């Protein structure tokens, strides 16, 4: 599958382009791998008292890797998933920071989730996320979502998350999917409730079932 997402404002944006593959290991297990290019860009920042901002009109990026495993459990309709996000902890800093070689390095997150197929048209999911496994600023969040099939092959999705951290709330998500033969198109809109100055994140993806 191919995907692209963007979050930001007119001044600054964070972007990602994704290439994902999945492989059926056995009847019960599927392995997934994503390679992605993560990059950010900053527009023109006016000079402050004659001093130019070092990030004005700059950008940087790096390649990241995600690895996932899905298990079709013995319980009918229930699947368990594990995801290691930013497995290689890519560094997206612009240049280097004196005394801090890890500045700009993205933390590795672990996602554990369960999805349950309610019927032929609908499913619900619950996911626990532990961020920054190797750092000192780890936080936890709980995500709940659902999907239902509308008319034909049109899918409707919605969900949200709660961050278990002081002065943090979470986010909301909504999206659509459409299946055509072996091709699947997905669109999702992500609203981070703590970042009120952004326009939210848009994510588009295409997947093909070989």
PDB file of C-alpha atoms in Angstrom:
ATOM      1  CA  UNK A   1       0.000   0.000   0.000  1.00  0.00           C
ATOM      2  CA  UNK A   2       0.938   3.652  -0.462  1.00  0.00           C
ATOM      3  CA  UNK A   3       0.079   6.478   1.913  1.00  0.00           C
ATOM      4  CA  UNK A   4       0.623  10.162   2.613  1.00  0.00           C
ATOM      5  CA  UNK A   5      -0.220  12.315   5.632  1.00  0.00           C
ATOM      6  CA  UNK A   6       0.225  15.955   6.583  1.00  0.00           C
ATOM      7  CA  UNK A   7      -0.359  17.994   9.736  1.00  0.00           C
ATOM      8  CA  UNK A   8       0.453  21.642  10.243  1.00  0.00           C
ATOM      9  CA  UNK A   9      -0.403  25.223   9.467  1.00  0.00           C
ATOM     10  CA  UNK A  10       0.570  27.791   6.851  1.00  0.00           C
ATOM     11  CA  UNK A  11       3.894  28.354   8.636  1.00  0.00           C
ATOM     12  CA  UNK A  12       4.993  24.826   9.542  1.00  0.00           C
ATOM     13  CA  UNK A  13       4.033  21.301   8.534  1.00  0.00           C
ATOM     14  CA  UNK A  14       4.995  17.706   9.321  1.00  0.00           C
ATOM     15  CA  UNK A  15       4.597  15.166   6.532  1.00  0.00           C
ATOM     16  CA  UNK A  16       5.023  11.474   5.859  1.00  0.00           C
ATOM     17  CA  UNK A  17       5.045   9.261   2.759  1.00  0.00           C
ATOM     18  CA  UNK A  18       4.561   5.529   3.339  1.00  0.00           C
ATOM     19  CA  UNK A  19       5.114   2.243   1.511  1.00  0.00           C
ATOM     20  CA  UNK A  20       3.654  -0.788   3.285  1.00  0.00           C
ATOM     21  CA  UNK A  21       3.691  -4.524   2.642  1.00  0.00           C
ATOM     22  CA  UNK A  22       2.063  -7.436   4.444  1.00  0.00           C
ATOM     23  CA  UNK A  23       2.816 -11.149   4.294  1.00  0.00           C
ATOM     24  CA  UNK A  24       0.746 -14.085   5.523  1.00  0.00           C
ATOM     25  CA  UNK A  25       3.058 -16.194   7.681  1.00  0.00           C
ATOM     26  CA  UNK A  26       0.446 -18.847   8.443  1.00  0.00           C
ATOM     27  CA  UNK A  27      -3.298 -19.246   8.723  1.00  0.00           C
ATOM     28  CA  UNK A  28      -3.293 -17.286  11.980  1.00  0.00           C
ATOM     29  CA  UNK A  29      -0.370 -14.836  11.635  1.00  0.00           C
ATOM     30  CA  UNK A  30       0.302 -11.898   9.319  1.00  0.00           C
ATOM     31  CA  UNK A  31       3.458  -9.767   9.270  1.00  0.00           C
ATOM     32  CA  UNK A  32       3.473  -6.126   8.170  1.00  0.00           C
ATOM     33  CA  UNK A  33       6.335  -3.779   7.309  1.00  0.00           C
ATOM     34  CA  UNK A  34       6.234  -0.066   6.484  1.00  0.00           C
ATOM     35  CA  UNK A  35       9.028   2.104   5.149  1.00  0.00           C
ATOM     36  CA  UNK A  36       8.324   5.817   5.410  1.00  0.00           C
ATOM     37  CA  UNK A  37       9.944   9.138   4.709  1.00  0.00           C
ATOM     38  CA  UNK A  38       9.164  11.647   7.472  1.00  0.00           C
ATOM     39  CA  UNK A  39       9.918  15.300   6.866  1.00  0.00           C
ATOM     40  CA  UNK A  40       9.035  18.757   8.125  1.00  0.00           C
ATOM     41  CA  UNK A  41       9.218  22.207   6.612  1.00  0.00           C
ATOM     42  CA  UNK A  42       9.066  25.763   7.956  1.00  0.00           C
ATOM     43  CA  UNK A  43       8.078  28.808   5.944  1.00  0.00           C
ATOM     44  CA  UNK A  44       9.388  32.331   6.143  1.00  0.00           C
ATOM     45  CA  UNK A  45       9.757  33.557   9.747  1.00  0.00           C
ATOM     46  CA  UNK A  46      10.179  37.349  10.055  1.00  0.00           C
ATOM     47  CA  UNK A  47      13.466  38.507  11.569  1.00  0.00           C
ATOM     48  CA  UNK A  48      13.405  39.460  15.259  1.00  0.00           C
ATOM     49  CA  UNK A  49      15.323  42.677  15.973  1.00  0.00           C
ATOM     50  CA  UNK A  50      17.374  42.142  12.850  1.00  0.00           C
ATOM     51  CA  UNK A  51      18.236  38.525  13.706  1.00  0.00           C
ATOM     52  CA  UNK A  52      17.096  35.798  11.333  1.00  0.00           C
ATOM     53  CA  UNK A  53      15.474  32.681  12.754  1.00  0.00           C
ATOM     54  CA  UNK A  54      17.723  29.649  12.012  1.00  0.00           C
ATOM     55  CA  UNK A  55      14.682  27.545  11.053  1.00  0.00           C
ATOM     56  CA  UNK A  56      13.220  30.071   8.615  1.00  0.00           C
ATOM     57  CA  UNK A  57      12.650  28.500   5.159  1.00  0.00           C
ATOM     58  CA  UNK A  58      14.222  25.209   6.238  1.00  0.00           C
ATOM     59  CA  UNK A  59      13.281  21.540   6.089  1.00  0.00           C
ATOM     60  CA  UNK A  60      14.678  18.131   7.042  1.00  0.00           C
ATOM     61  CA  UNK A  61      13.654  14.489   7.039  1.00  0.00           C
ATOM     62  CA  UNK A  62      14.704  10.869   7.344  1.00  0.00           C
ATOM     63  CA  UNK A  63      13.572   7.301   6.658  1.00  0.00           C
ATOM     64  CA  UNK A  64      11.681   5.386   9.342  1.00  0.00           C
ATOM     65  CA  UNK A  65      10.541   1.769   9.711  1.00  0.00           C
ATOM     66  CA  UNK A  66       7.427   0.272  11.343  1.00  0.00           C
ATOM     67  CA  UNK A  67       6.954  -3.454  12.026  1.00  0.00           C
ATOM     68  CA  UNK A  68       3.671  -5.135  12.887  1.00  0.00           C
ATOM     69  CA  UNK A  69       2.232  -8.572  13.629  1.00  0.00           C
ATOM     70  CA  UNK A  70      -1.438  -9.636  13.586  1.00  0.00           C
ATOM     71  CA  UNK A  71      -2.786 -12.808  15.169  1.00  0.00           C
ATOM     72  CA  UNK A  72      -6.162 -14.264  14.291  1.00  0.00           C
ATOM     73  CA  UNK A  73      -7.124 -15.651  17.692  1.00  0.00           C
ATOM     74  CA  UNK A  74      -9.113 -18.871  18.294  1.00  0.00           C
ATOM     75  CA  UNK A  75     -12.049 -16.682  19.383  1.00  0.00           C
ATOM     76  CA  UNK A  76     -14.295 -16.092  16.380  1.00  0.00           C
ATOM     77  CA  UNK A  77     -14.091 -12.518  15.094  1.00  0.00           C
ATOM     78  CA  UNK A  78     -11.248 -11.445  17.416  1.00  0.00           C
ATOM     79  CA  UNK A  79      -7.803 -10.365  16.179  1.00  0.00           C
ATOM     80  CA  UNK A  80      -4.784  -9.234  18.206  1.00  0.00           C
ATOM     81  CA  UNK A  81      -2.179  -6.822  16.850  1.00  0.00           C
ATOM     82  CA  UNK A  82       1.300  -5.625  17.837  1.00  0.00           C
ATOM     83  CA  UNK A  83       3.047  -2.645  16.212  1.00  0.00           C
ATOM     84  CA  UNK A  84       6.542  -1.264  16.772  1.00  0.00           C
ATOM     85  CA  UNK A  85       6.515   2.278  15.385  1.00  0.00           C
ATOM     86  CA  UNK A  86       9.747   4.093  14.473  1.00  0.00           C
ATOM     87  CA  UNK A  87      11.693   0.895  15.033  1.00  0.00           C
ATOM     88  CA  UNK A  88      14.942   2.508  13.828  1.00  0.00           C
ATOM     89  CA  UNK A  89      14.292   5.807  15.697  1.00  0.00           C
ATOM     90  CA  UNK A  90      14.998   8.090  12.697  1.00  0.00           C
ATOM     91  CA  UNK A  91      16.598  11.474  13.347  1.00  0.00           C
ATOM     92  CA  UNK A  92      14.764  14.317  11.594  1.00  0.00           C
ATOM     93  CA  UNK A  93      16.765  17.224  13.047  1.00  0.00           C
ATOM     94  CA  UNK A  94      18.094  19.965  10.814  1.00  0.00           C
ATOM     95  CA  UNK A  95      21.838  19.713  11.465  1.00  0.00           C
ATOM     96  CA  UNK A  96      23.294  18.696  14.823  1.00  0.00           C
ATOM     97  CA  UNK A  97      22.888  20.061  18.340  1.00  0.00           C
ATOM     98  CA  UNK A  98      26.056  20.527  20.378  1.00  0.00           C
ATOM     99  CA  UNK A  99      26.153  18.163  23.343  1.00  0.00           C
ATOM    100  CA  UNK A 100      23.044  16.233  22.273  1.00  0.00           C
ATOM    101  CA  UNK A 101      23.622  13.709  19.505  1.00  0.00           C
ATOM    102  CA  UNK A 102      20.068  12.358  19.890  1.00  0.00           C
ATOM    103  CA  UNK A 103      18.301  15.699  19.359  1.00  0.00           C
ATOM    104  CA  UNK A 104      15.651  15.208  16.692  1.00  0.00           C
ATOM    105  CA  UNK A 105      15.512  11.429  17.105  1.00  0.00           C
ATOM    106  CA  UNK A 106      11.946  10.111  17.001  1.00  0.00           C
ATOM    107  CA  UNK A 107      11.056   7.730  19.848  1.00  0.00           C
ATOM    108  CA  UNK A 108       9.984   4.138  19.313  1.00  0.00           C
ATOM    109  CA  UNK A 109       6.379   3.430  20.311  1.00  0.00           C
ATOM    110  CA  UNK A 110       4.652   0.096  20.954  1.00  0.00           C
ATOM    111  CA  UNK A 111       0.988  -0.440  20.086  1.00  0.00           C
ATOM    112  CA  UNK A 112      -1.092  -3.367  21.403  1.00  0.00           C
ATOM    113  CA  UNK A 113      -4.623  -3.757  20.127  1.00  0.00           C
ATOM    114  CA  UNK A 114      -7.645  -6.028  19.842  1.00  0.00           C
ATOM    115  CA  UNK A 115     -10.303  -5.835  17.125  1.00  0.00           C
ATOM    116  CA  UNK A 116     -13.623  -7.664  17.235  1.00  0.00           C
ATOM    117  CA  UNK A 117     -15.910  -8.284  14.267  1.00  0.00           C
ATOM    118  CA  UNK A 118     -19.435  -7.601  15.546  1.00  0.00           C
ATOM    119  CA  UNK A 119     -21.063  -8.813  12.335  1.00  0.00           C
ATOM    120  CA  UNK A 120     -20.348  -8.954   8.613  1.00  0.00           C
ATOM    121  CA  UNK A 121     -20.532  -5.145   8.344  1.00  0.00           C
ATOM    122  CA  UNK A 122     -19.086  -3.730  11.584  1.00  0.00           C
ATOM    123  CA  UNK A 123     -16.116  -4.056  13.919  1.00  0.00           C
ATOM    124  CA  UNK A 124     -14.771  -2.297  17.012  1.00  0.00           C
ATOM    125  CA  UNK A 125     -11.205  -1.998  18.291  1.00  0.00           C
ATOM    126  CA  UNK A 126      -9.335  -1.044  21.454  1.00  0.00           C
ATOM    127  CA  UNK A 127      -5.648  -0.154  21.436  1.00  0.00           C
ATOM    128  CA  UNK A 128      -3.073   0.682  24.095  1.00  0.00           C
ATOM    129  CA  UNK A 129      -0.034   2.767  23.122  1.00  0.00           C
ATOM    130  CA  UNK A 130       3.169   3.208  25.109  1.00  0.00           C
ATOM    131  CA  UNK A 131       5.303   5.939  23.576  1.00  0.00           C
ATOM    132  CA  UNK A 132       9.048   6.580  23.823  1.00  0.00           C
ATOM    133  CA  UNK A 133      10.052   3.157  25.135  1.00  0.00           C
ATOM    134  CA  UNK A 134      13.745   4.019  25.336  1.00  0.00           C
ATOM    135  CA  UNK A 135      13.388   7.505  26.811  1.00  0.00           C
ATOM    136  CA  UNK A 136      12.471   9.192  30.073  1.00  0.00           C
ATOM    137  CA  UNK A 137       9.310  10.915  28.842  1.00  0.00           C
ATOM    138  CA  UNK A 138       7.077   7.923  28.122  1.00  0.00           C
ATOM    139  CA  UNK A 139       3.333   8.398  28.112  1.00  0.00           C
ATOM    140  CA  UNK A 140       0.376   6.067  27.698  1.00  0.00           C
ATOM    141  CA  UNK A 141      -2.777   6.445  25.681  1.00  0.00           C
ATOM    142  CA  UNK A 142      -5.920   4.440  25.024  1.00  0.00           C
ATOM    143  CA  UNK A 143      -7.566   4.423  21.596  1.00  0.00           C
ATOM    144  CA  UNK A 144     -11.086   3.247  20.779  1.00  0.00           C
ATOM    145  CA  UNK A 145     -12.492   3.028  17.271  1.00  0.00           C
ATOM    146  CA  UNK A 146     -15.032   1.423  15.026  1.00  0.00           C
ATOM    147  CA  UNK A 147     -15.816   0.689  11.394  1.00  0.00           C
ATOM    148  CA  UNK A 148     -19.063  -0.043   9.611  1.00  0.00           C
ATOM    149  CA  UNK A 149     -19.919  -0.809   6.013  1.00  0.00           C
ATOM    150  CA  UNK A 150     -22.397   1.577   4.440  1.00  0.00           C
ATOM    151  CA  UNK A 151     -24.063   1.184   1.053  1.00  0.00           C
ATOM    152  CA  UNK A 152     -22.072  -1.013  -1.292  1.00  0.00           C
ATOM    153  CA  UNK A 153     -18.352  -1.079  -0.543  1.00  0.00           C
ATOM    154  CA  UNK A 154     -18.199   2.272   1.288  1.00  0.00           C
ATOM    155  CA  UNK A 155     -16.738   2.119   4.821  1.00  0.00           C
ATOM    156  CA  UNK A 156     -17.209   4.663   7.614  1.00  0.00           C
ATOM    157  CA  UNK A 157     -14.689   4.891  10.469  1.00  0.00           C
ATOM    158  CA  UNK A 158     -14.504   6.947  13.668  1.00  0.00           C
ATOM    159  CA  UNK A 159     -12.550   6.901  16.910  1.00  0.00           C
ATOM    160  CA  UNK A 160     -10.664   8.806  19.542  1.00  0.00           C
ATOM    161  CA  UNK A 161      -7.929   8.545  22.137  1.00  0.00           C
ATOM    162  CA  UNK A 162      -7.217   9.568  25.701  1.00  0.00           C
ATOM    163  CA  UNK A 163      -3.672  10.465  26.822  1.00  0.00           C
ATOM    164  CA  UNK A 164      -2.925   9.557  30.442  1.00  0.00           C
ATOM    165  CA  UNK A 165      -0.714  12.533  31.151  1.00  0.00           C
ATOM    166  CA  UNK A 166      -1.180  15.767  33.084  1.00  0.00           C
ATOM    167  CA  UNK A 167      -2.464  18.697  30.979  1.00  0.00           C
ATOM    168  CA  UNK A 168      -3.079  16.425  27.964  1.00  0.00           C
ATOM    169  CA  UNK A 169      -6.372  15.344  26.438  1.00  0.00           C
ATOM    170  CA  UNK A 170      -6.225  13.260  23.265  1.00  0.00           C
ATOM    171  CA  UNK A 171      -7.522  13.345  19.721  1.00  0.00           C
ATOM    172  CA  UNK A 172     -10.445  12.501  17.455  1.00  0.00           C
ATOM    173  CA  UNK A 173     -10.419  10.655  14.146  1.00  0.00           C
ATOM    174  CA  UNK A 174     -12.880  10.113  11.319  1.00  0.00           C
ATOM    175  CA  UNK A 175     -12.511   8.612   7.891  1.00  0.00           C
ATOM    176  CA  UNK A 176     -13.874   6.793   4.878  1.00  0.00           C
ATOM    177  CA  UNK A 177     -12.774   3.732   2.960  1.00  0.00           C
ATOM    178  CA  UNK A 178     -13.818   2.342  -0.396  1.00  0.00           C
ATOM    179  CA  UNK A 179     -13.189  -1.136  -1.811  1.00  0.00           C
ATOM    180  CA  UNK A 180     -13.080  -1.777  -5.531  1.00  0.00           C
ATOM    181  CA  UNK A 181     -12.106  -5.294  -6.560  1.00  0.00           C
ATOM    182  CA  UNK A 182      -8.667  -5.748  -4.910  1.00  0.00           C
ATOM    183  CA  UNK A 183      -8.025  -2.021  -4.475  1.00  0.00           C
ATOM    184  CA  UNK A 184      -8.755  -0.198  -1.206  1.00  0.00           C
ATOM    185  CA  UNK A 185      -8.759   3.595  -0.857  1.00  0.00           C
ATOM    186  CA  UNK A 186      -8.678   5.183   2.613  1.00  0.00           C
ATOM    187  CA  UNK A 187      -9.004   8.746   3.850  1.00  0.00           C
ATOM    188  CA  UNK A 188      -8.662   9.785   7.506  1.00  0.00           C
ATOM    189  CA  UNK A 189      -8.865  13.139   9.294  1.00  0.00           C
ATOM    190  CA  UNK A 190      -7.019  13.371  12.611  1.00  0.00           C
ATOM    191  CA  UNK A 191      -7.766  16.187  15.095  1.00  0.00           C
ATOM    192  CA  UNK A 192      -5.206  16.584  17.941  1.00  0.00           C
ATOM    193  CA  UNK A 193      -7.177  18.312  20.694  1.00  0.00           C
ATOM    194  CA  UNK A 194      -4.023  19.738  22.298  1.00  0.00           C
ATOM    195  CA  UNK A 195      -2.766  21.436  19.100  1.00  0.00           C
ATOM    196  CA  UNK A 196      -5.436  24.024  18.461  1.00  0.00           C
ATOM    197  CA  UNK A 197      -3.341  26.062  16.010  1.00  0.00           C
ATOM    198  CA  UNK A 198      -3.163  23.297  13.392  1.00  0.00           C
ATOM    199  CA  UNK A 199      -5.737  22.358  10.773  1.00  0.00           C
ATOM    200  CA  UNK A 200      -5.579  18.710  11.755  1.00  0.00           C
ATOM    201  CA  UNK A 201      -3.902  15.902   9.842  1.00  0.00           C
ATOM    202  CA  UNK A 202      -5.088  14.438   6.543  1.00  0.00           C
ATOM    203  CA  UNK A 203      -4.015  10.944   5.532  1.00  0.00           C
ATOM    204  CA  UNK A 204      -4.604   9.291   2.172  1.00  0.00           C
ATOM    205  CA  UNK A 205      -3.679   5.714   1.317  1.00  0.00           C
ATOM    206  CA  UNK A 206      -4.103   3.113  -1.407  1.00  0.00           C
ATOM    207  CA  UNK A 207      -3.725  -0.619  -0.866  1.00  0.00           C
ATOM    208  CA  UNK A 208      -3.798  -3.548  -3.275  1.00  0.00           C
ATOM    209  CA  UNK A 209      -4.425  -7.156  -2.305  1.00  0.00           C
ATOM    210  CA  UNK A 210      -2.125  -9.381  -4.385  1.00  0.00           C
TER     211      UNK A 210
END
